[in-house]
CSV table of C-alpha atoms and ligand atoms in Angstrom, one decimal:
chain,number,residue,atom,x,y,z
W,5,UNK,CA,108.5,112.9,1.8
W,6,UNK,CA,112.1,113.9,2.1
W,7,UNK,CA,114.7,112.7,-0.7
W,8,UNK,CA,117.9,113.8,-2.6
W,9,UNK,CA,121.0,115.5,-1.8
W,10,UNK,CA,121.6,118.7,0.7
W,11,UNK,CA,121.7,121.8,-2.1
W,12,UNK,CA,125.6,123.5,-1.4
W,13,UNK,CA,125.5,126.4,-3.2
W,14,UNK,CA,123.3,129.5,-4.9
W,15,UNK,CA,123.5,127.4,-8.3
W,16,UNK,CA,121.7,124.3,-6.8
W,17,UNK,CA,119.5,126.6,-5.0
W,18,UNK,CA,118.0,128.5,-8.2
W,19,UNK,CA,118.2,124.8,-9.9
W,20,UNK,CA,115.5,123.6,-7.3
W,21,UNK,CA,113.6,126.7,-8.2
W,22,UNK,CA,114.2,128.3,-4.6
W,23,UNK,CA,115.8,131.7,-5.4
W,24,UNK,CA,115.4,133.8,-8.7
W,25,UNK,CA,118.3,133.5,-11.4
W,26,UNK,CA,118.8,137.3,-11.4
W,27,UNK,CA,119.6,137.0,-7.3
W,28,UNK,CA,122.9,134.5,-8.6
W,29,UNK,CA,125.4,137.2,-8.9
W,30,UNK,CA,124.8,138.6,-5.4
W,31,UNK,CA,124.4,135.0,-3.9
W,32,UNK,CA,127.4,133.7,-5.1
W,33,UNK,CA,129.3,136.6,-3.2
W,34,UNK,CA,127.5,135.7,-0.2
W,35,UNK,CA,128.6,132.0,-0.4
W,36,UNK,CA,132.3,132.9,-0.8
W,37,UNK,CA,132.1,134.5,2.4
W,38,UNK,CA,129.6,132.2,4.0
W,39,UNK,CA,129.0,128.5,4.1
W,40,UNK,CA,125.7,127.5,2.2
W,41,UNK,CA,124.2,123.8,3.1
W,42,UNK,CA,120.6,123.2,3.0
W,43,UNK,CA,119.4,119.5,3.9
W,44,UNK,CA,116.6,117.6,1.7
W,45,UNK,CA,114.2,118.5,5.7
W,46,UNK,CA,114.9,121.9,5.4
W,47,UNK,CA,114.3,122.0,1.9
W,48,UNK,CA,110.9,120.2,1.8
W,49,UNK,CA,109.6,122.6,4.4
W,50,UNK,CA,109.9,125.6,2.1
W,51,UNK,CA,107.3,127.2,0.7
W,52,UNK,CA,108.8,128.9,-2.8
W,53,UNK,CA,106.0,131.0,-3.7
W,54,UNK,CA,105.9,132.9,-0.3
W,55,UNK,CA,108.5,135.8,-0.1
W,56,UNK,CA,108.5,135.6,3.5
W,57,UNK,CA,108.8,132.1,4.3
W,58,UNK,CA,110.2,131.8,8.0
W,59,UNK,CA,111.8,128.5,6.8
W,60,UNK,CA,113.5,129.8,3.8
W,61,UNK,CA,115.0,133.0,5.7
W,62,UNK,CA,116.6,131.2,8.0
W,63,UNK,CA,118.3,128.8,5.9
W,64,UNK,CA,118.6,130.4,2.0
W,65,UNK,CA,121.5,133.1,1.4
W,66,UNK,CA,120.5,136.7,1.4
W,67,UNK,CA,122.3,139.5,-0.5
W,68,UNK,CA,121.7,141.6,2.7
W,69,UNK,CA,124.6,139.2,4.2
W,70,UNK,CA,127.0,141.3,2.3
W,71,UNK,CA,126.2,144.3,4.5
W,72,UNK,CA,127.9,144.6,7.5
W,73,UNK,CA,126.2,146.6,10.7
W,74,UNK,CA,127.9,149.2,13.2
W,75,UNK,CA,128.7,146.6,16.3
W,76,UNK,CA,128.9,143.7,14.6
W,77,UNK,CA,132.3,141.3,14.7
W,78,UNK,CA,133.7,138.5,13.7
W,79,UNK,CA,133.9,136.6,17.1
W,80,UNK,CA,130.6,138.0,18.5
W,81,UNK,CA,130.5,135.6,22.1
W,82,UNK,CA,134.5,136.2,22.3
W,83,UNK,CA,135.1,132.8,21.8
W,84,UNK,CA,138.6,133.5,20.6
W,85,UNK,CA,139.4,135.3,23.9
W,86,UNK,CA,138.7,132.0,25.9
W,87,UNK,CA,140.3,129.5,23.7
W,88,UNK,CA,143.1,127.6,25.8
W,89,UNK,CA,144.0,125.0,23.6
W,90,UNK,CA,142.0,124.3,19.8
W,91,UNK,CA,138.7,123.1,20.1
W,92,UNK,CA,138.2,123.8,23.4
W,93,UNK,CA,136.3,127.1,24.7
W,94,UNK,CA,136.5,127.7,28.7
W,95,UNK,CA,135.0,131.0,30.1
W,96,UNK,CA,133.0,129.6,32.6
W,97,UNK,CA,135.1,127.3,35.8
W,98,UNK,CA,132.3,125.0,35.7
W,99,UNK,CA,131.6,124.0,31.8
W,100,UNK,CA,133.8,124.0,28.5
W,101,UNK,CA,132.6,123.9,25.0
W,102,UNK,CA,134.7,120.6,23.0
W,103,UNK,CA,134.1,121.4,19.4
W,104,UNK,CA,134.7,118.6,17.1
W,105,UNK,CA,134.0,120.0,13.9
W,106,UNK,CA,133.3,122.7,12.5
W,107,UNK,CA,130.6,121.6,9.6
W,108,UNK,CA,127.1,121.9,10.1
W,109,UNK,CA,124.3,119.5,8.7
W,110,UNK,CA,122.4,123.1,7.2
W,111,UNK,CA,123.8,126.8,8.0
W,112,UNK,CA,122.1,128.4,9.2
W,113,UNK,CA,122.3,132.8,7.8
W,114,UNK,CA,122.2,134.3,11.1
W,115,UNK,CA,125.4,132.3,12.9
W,116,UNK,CA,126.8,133.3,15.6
W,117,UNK,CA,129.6,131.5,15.0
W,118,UNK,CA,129.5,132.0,10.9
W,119,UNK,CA,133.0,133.0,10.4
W,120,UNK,CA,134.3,129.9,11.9
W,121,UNK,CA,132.1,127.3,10.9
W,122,UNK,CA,131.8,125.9,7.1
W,123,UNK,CA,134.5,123.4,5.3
W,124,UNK,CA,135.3,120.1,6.3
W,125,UNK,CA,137.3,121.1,9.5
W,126,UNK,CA,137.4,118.3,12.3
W,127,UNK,CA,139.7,118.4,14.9
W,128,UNK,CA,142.6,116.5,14.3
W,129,UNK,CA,143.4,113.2,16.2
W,130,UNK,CA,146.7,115.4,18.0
W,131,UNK,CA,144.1,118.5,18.7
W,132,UNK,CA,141.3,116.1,20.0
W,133,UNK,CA,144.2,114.4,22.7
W,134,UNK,CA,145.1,118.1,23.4
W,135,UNK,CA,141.7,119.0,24.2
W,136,UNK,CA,140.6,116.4,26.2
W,137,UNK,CA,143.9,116.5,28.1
W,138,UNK,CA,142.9,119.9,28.9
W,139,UNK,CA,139.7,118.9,30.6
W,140,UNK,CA,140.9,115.7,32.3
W,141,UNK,CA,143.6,118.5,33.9
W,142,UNK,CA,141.3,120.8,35.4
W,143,UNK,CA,139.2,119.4,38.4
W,144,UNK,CA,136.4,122.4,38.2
W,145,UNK,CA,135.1,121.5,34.5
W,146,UNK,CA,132.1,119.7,36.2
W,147,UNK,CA,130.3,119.9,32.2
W,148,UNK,CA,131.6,119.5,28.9
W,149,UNK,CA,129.4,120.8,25.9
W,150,UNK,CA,130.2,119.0,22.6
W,151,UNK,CA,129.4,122.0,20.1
W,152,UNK,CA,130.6,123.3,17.1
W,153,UNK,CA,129.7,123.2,13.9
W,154,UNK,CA,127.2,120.7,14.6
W,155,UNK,CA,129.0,117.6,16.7
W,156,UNK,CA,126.1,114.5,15.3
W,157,UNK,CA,127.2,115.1,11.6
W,158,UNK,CA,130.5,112.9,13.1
W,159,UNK,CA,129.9,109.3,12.5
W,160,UNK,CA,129.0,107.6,15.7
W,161,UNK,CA,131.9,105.7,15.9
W,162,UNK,CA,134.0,109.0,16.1
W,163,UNK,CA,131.1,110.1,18.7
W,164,UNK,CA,131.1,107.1,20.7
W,165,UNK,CA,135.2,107.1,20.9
W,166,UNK,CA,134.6,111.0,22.3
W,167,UNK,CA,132.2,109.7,24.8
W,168,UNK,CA,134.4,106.5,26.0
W,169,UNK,CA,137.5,109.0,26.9
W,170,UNK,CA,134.6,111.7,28.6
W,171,UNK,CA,133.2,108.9,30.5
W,172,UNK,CA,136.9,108.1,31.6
W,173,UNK,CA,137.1,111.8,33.5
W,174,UNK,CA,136.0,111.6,36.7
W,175,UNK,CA,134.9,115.1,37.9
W,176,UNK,CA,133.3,115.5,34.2
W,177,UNK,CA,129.4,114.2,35.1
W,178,UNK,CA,127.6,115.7,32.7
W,179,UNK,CA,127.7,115.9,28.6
W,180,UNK,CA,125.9,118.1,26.8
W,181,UNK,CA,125.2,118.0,23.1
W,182,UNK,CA,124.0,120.9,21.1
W,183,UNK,CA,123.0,120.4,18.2
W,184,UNK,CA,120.1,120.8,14.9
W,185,UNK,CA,121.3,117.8,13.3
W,186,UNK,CA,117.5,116.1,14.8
W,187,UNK,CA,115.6,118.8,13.3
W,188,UNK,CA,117.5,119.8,9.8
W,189,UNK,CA,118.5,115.8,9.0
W,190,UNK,CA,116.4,113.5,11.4
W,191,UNK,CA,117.2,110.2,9.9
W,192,UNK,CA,120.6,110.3,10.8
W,193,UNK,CA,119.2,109.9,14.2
W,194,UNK,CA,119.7,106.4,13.9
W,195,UNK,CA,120.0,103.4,16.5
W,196,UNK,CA,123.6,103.4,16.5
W,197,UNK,CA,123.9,107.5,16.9
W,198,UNK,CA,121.7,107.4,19.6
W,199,UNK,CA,123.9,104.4,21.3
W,200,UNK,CA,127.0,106.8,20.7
W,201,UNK,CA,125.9,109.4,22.3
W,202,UNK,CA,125.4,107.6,26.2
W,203,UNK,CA,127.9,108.3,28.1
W,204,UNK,CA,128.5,105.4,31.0
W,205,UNK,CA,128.2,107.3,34.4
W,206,UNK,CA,127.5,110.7,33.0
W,207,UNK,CA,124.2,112.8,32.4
W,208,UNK,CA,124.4,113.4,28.8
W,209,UNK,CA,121.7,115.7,27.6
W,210,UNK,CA,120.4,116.9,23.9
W,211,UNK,CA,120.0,120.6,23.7
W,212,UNK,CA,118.1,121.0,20.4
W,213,UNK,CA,118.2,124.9,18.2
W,214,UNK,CA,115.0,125.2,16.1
W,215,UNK,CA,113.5,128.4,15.5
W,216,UNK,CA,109.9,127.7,13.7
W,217,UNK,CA,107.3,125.3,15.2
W,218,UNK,CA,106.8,124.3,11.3
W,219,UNK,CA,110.5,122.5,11.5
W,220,UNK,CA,109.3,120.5,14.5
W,221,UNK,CA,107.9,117.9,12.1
W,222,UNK,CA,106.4,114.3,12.8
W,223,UNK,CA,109.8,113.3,11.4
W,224,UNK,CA,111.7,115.3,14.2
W,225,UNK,CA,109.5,114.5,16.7
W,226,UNK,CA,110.2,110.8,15.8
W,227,UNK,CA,113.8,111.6,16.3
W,228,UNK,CA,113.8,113.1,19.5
W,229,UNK,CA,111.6,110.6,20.8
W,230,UNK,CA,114.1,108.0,20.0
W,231,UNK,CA,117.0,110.2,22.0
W,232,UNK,CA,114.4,110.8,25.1
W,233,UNK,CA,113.2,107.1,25.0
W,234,UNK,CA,117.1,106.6,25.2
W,235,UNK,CA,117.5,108.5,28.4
W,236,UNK,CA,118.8,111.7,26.7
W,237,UNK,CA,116.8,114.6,28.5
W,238,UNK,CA,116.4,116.9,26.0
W,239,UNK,CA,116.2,121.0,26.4
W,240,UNK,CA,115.8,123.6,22.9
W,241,UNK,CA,117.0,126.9,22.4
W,242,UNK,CA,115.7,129.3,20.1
W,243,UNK,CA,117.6,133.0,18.4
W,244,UNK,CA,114.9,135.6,18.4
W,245,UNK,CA,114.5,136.1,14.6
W,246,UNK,CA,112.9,139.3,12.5
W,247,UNK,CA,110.6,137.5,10.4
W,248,UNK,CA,110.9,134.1,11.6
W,249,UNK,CA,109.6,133.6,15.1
W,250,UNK,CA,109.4,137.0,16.3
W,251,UNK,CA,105.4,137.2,16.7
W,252,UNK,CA,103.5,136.1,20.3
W,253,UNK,CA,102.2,133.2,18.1
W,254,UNK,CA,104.5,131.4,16.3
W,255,UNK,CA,107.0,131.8,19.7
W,256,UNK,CA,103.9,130.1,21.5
W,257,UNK,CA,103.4,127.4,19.1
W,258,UNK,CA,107.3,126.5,18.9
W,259,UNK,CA,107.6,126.4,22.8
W,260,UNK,CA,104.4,124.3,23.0
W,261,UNK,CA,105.8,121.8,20.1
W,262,UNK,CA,108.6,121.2,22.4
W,263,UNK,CA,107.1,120.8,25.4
W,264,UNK,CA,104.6,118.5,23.6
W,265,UNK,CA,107.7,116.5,22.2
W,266,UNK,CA,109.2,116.4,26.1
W,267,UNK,CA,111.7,119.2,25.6
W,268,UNK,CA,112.0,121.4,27.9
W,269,UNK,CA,111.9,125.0,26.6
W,270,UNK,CA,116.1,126.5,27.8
W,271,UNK,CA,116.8,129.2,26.0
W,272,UNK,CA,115.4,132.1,23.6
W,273,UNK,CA,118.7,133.7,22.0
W,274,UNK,CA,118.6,137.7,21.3
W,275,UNK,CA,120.8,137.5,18.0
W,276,UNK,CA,124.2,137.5,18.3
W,277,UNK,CA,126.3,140.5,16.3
W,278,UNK,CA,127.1,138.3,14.4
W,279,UNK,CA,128.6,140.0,10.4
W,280,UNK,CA,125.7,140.6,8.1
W,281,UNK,CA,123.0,139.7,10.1
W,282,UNK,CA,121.4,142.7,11.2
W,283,UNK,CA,117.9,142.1,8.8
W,284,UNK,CA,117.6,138.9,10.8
W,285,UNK,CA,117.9,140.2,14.4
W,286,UNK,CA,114.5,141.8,16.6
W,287,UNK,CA,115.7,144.6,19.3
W,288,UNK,CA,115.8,143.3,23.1
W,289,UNK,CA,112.7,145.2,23.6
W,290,UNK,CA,110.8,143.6,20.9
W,291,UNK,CA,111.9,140.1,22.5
W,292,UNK,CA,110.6,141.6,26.1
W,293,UNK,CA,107.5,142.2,24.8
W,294,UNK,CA,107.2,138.5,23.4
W,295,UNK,CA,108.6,136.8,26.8
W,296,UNK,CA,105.3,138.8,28.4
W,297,UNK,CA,103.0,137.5,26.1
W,298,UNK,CA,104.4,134.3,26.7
W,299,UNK,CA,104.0,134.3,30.2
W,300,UNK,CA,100.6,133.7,31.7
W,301,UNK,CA,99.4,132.6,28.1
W,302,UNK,CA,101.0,129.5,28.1
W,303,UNK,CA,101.9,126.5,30.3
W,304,UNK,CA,105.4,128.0,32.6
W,305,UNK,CA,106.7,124.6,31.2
W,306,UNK,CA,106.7,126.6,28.0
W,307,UNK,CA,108.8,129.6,29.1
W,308,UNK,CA,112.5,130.0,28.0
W,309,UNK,CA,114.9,132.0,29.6
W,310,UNK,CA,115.6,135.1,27.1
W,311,UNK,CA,119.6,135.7,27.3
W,312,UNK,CA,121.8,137.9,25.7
W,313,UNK,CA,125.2,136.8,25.4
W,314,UNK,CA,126.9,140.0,25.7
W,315,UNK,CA,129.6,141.0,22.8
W,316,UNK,CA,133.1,140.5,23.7
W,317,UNK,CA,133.4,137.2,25.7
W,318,UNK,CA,131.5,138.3,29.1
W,319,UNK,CA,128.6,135.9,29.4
W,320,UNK,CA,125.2,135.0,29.1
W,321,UNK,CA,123.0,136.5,31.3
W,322,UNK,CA,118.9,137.1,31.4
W,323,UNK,CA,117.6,140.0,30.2
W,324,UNK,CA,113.8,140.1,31.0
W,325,UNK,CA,111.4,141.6,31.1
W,326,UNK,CA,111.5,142.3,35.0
W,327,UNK,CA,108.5,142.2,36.9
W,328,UNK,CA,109.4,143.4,40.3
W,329,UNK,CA,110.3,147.3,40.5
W,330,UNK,CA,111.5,149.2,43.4
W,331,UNK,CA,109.4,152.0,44.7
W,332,UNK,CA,109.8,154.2,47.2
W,333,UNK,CA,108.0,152.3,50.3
W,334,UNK,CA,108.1,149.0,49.0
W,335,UNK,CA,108.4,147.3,45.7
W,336,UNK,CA,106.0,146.8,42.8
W,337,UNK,CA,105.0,143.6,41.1
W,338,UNK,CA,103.5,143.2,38.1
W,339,UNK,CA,101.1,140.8,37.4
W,340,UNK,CA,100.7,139.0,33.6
W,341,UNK,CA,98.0,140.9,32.7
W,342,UNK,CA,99.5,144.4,33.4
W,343,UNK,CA,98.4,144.9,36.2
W,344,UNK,CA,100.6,146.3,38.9
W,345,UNK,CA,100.0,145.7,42.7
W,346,UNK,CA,102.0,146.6,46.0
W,347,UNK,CA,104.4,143.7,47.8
W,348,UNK,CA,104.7,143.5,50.5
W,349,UNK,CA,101.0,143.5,50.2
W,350,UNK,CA,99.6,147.2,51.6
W,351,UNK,CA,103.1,148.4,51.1
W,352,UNK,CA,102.1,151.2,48.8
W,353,UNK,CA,99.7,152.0,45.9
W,354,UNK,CA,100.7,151.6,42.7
W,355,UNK,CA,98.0,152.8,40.7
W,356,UNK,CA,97.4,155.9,43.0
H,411,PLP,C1,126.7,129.4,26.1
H,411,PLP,C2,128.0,129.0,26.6
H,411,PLP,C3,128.1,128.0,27.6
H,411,PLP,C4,126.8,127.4,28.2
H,411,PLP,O1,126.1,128.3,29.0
H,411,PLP,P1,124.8,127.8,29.8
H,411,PLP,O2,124.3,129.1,30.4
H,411,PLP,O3,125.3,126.8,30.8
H,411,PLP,O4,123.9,127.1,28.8
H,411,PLP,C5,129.3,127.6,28.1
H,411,PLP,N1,130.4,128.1,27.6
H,411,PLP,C6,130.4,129.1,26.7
H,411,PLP,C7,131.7,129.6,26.2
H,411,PLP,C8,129.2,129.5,26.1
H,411,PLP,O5,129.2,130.4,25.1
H,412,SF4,S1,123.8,124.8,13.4
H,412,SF4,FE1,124.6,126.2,14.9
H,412,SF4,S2,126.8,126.3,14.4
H,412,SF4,FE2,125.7,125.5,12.6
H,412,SF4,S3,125.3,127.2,11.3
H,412,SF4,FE3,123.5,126.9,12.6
H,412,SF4,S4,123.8,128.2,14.4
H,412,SF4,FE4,125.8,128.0,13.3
């Protein structure tokens, strides 16, 4: 069961008997400089008595916040750098992000996008025109991404208005929503929020972030059921996380819960650099290793792409691991086992 109210700050947190009184002090800095909302879901999934609790890290405040890393920044993805107008973000021709909002339903501690997001900041009725001026005038934005901050904490009235003027663009056919709101608060998934998000004419789909296959409860699995049943295709992503998901097993079991709940695995995130994160984020080769022992183990609908947006505004791109080397008569393939063999076949011996 799931009641009461989402816990704001380190106060209510240590109330509900979820971090130790002594830990206040350095908490509270950490939630000056960071937002703190954790949702009655989130909350019920934590296990207080275990140190290490996946759910808990990813979700309750950490003194090690407070310590920045060499690398990291403020604006990680270079968001800033590809801002035309507010609210919009547009570094690819083909898709722009449209944020909405810039509250979450829970925050999550390891944010890519943590020193903008927090407070009760919604685009304003002038900045929403702006913005969706800006996408009606440019004939090459073929996607729009609602994003944020977490676009289904808007009522659906506001989301359904956002949808009548995207369906009014014609060389926009295809919405996408990214969001956690179905995982971290899945009764708002209601009816009506399910009816505001279609989008006459376009594809809209639901790309979902949950990071532990504990999150991907009956509860959420109800709720995305209701968007899929809808005709919202939905895909997940995933940040790599130290101490959360970052272990051949629990990646496995999360990629199987979606596939299991008809999402299709998109994305595994390497973490972002994102300020006072750096206990959260795995290395790249750590995460290579994990896509291998993904691969052959499980169903290919289970395999995510791993991607690394890289710092500064340049893009996402895939980053492994690579199974096809160059030698020097041919090229080498590896198979998921390890083993190595020749291709074209006979070309060479690899394992001379
Ligand atoms: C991640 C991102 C996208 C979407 O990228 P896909 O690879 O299409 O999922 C679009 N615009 C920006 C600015 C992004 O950061
Ligand atoms: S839901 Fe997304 S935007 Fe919101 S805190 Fe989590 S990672 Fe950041």
């Amino acid at each position: 069961m799931t009641h009461g109210k989402t816990l704001r700050s380190p106060a209510a947190l240590a109330e509900a008997g979820l971090i130790a009184p002594d830990r206040l002090p350095a908490l509270e800095r950490v939630a000056a400089r960071y937002a703190v909302a954790v949702t009655p879901a989130s909350l019920a999934l934590i296990d207080a008595d275990d140190a290490h609790d996946p759910i808990a890290r990813q979700y309750l405040p950490d003194a090690a916040e407070l310590d920045a890393a060499p690398g990291e920044s403020a604006d990680p993805v270079g968001d800033l750098t590809h801002s035309p107008v507010e609210g919009v973000v547009h570094r690819y021709p083909d898709r722009a992000l449209l944020m909405l909002t810039h509250t979450c339903a829970t925050y999550c501690r390891f944010c890519f996008r943590r020193e903008s997001v927090g407070g009760a900041g919604t685009l304003s009725p002038a900045a929403l025109r702006k913005a969706m001026a800006y996408i009606a005038g440019d004939p090459n934005i073929w996607e729009v991404i609602l994003t944020g901050g977490d676009p289904l904490v808007l009522s659906p009235r506001r989301l359904a208005a956002v949808m009548a003027e995207l369906a009014r663009i014609e060389h926009c056919k295809v919405v996408r929503v990214h969001t956690k709101v179905p995982a971290v608060d899945p009764a708002r998934i209601t009816a009506e929020m399910v009816a505001a998000l279609r989008c006459p004419g376009k594809a809209v789909y639901v790309a979902l972030h949950v990071n532990h296959p504990r999150e991907l409860t009956p509860q959420v699995r109800a709720a995305c059921a209701r968007l899929i049943d809808a005709g919202l295709p939905m895909l997940s992503q995933t940040v790599l996380l130290a101490g959360v998901n970052d272990d051949p097993e629990v990646l496995g079991q999360l990629m199987r819960g979606f596939v299991e709940t008809r999402i299709k695995p998109y994305y595994l995130h390497h973490g972002d650099f994102a300020p006072g994160t750096a206990h959260l984020r795995a290395s790249i080769g750590q995460g290579q290793e994990l896509m291998r022992a993904l691969r052959g183990r499980l169903s290919g609908l289970c395999q995510p792409t791993f991607v690394l947006d890289i710092p500064g505004g340049h893009g996402k791109v895939p980053i492994g691991p690579a199974y096809l080397q160059a030698g020097e008569t041919g090229q080498c393939v590896e198979d998921p086992w390890g083993g190595r063999h020749p291709y074209p076949p006979g070309a060479l011996d690899p394992n001379p």
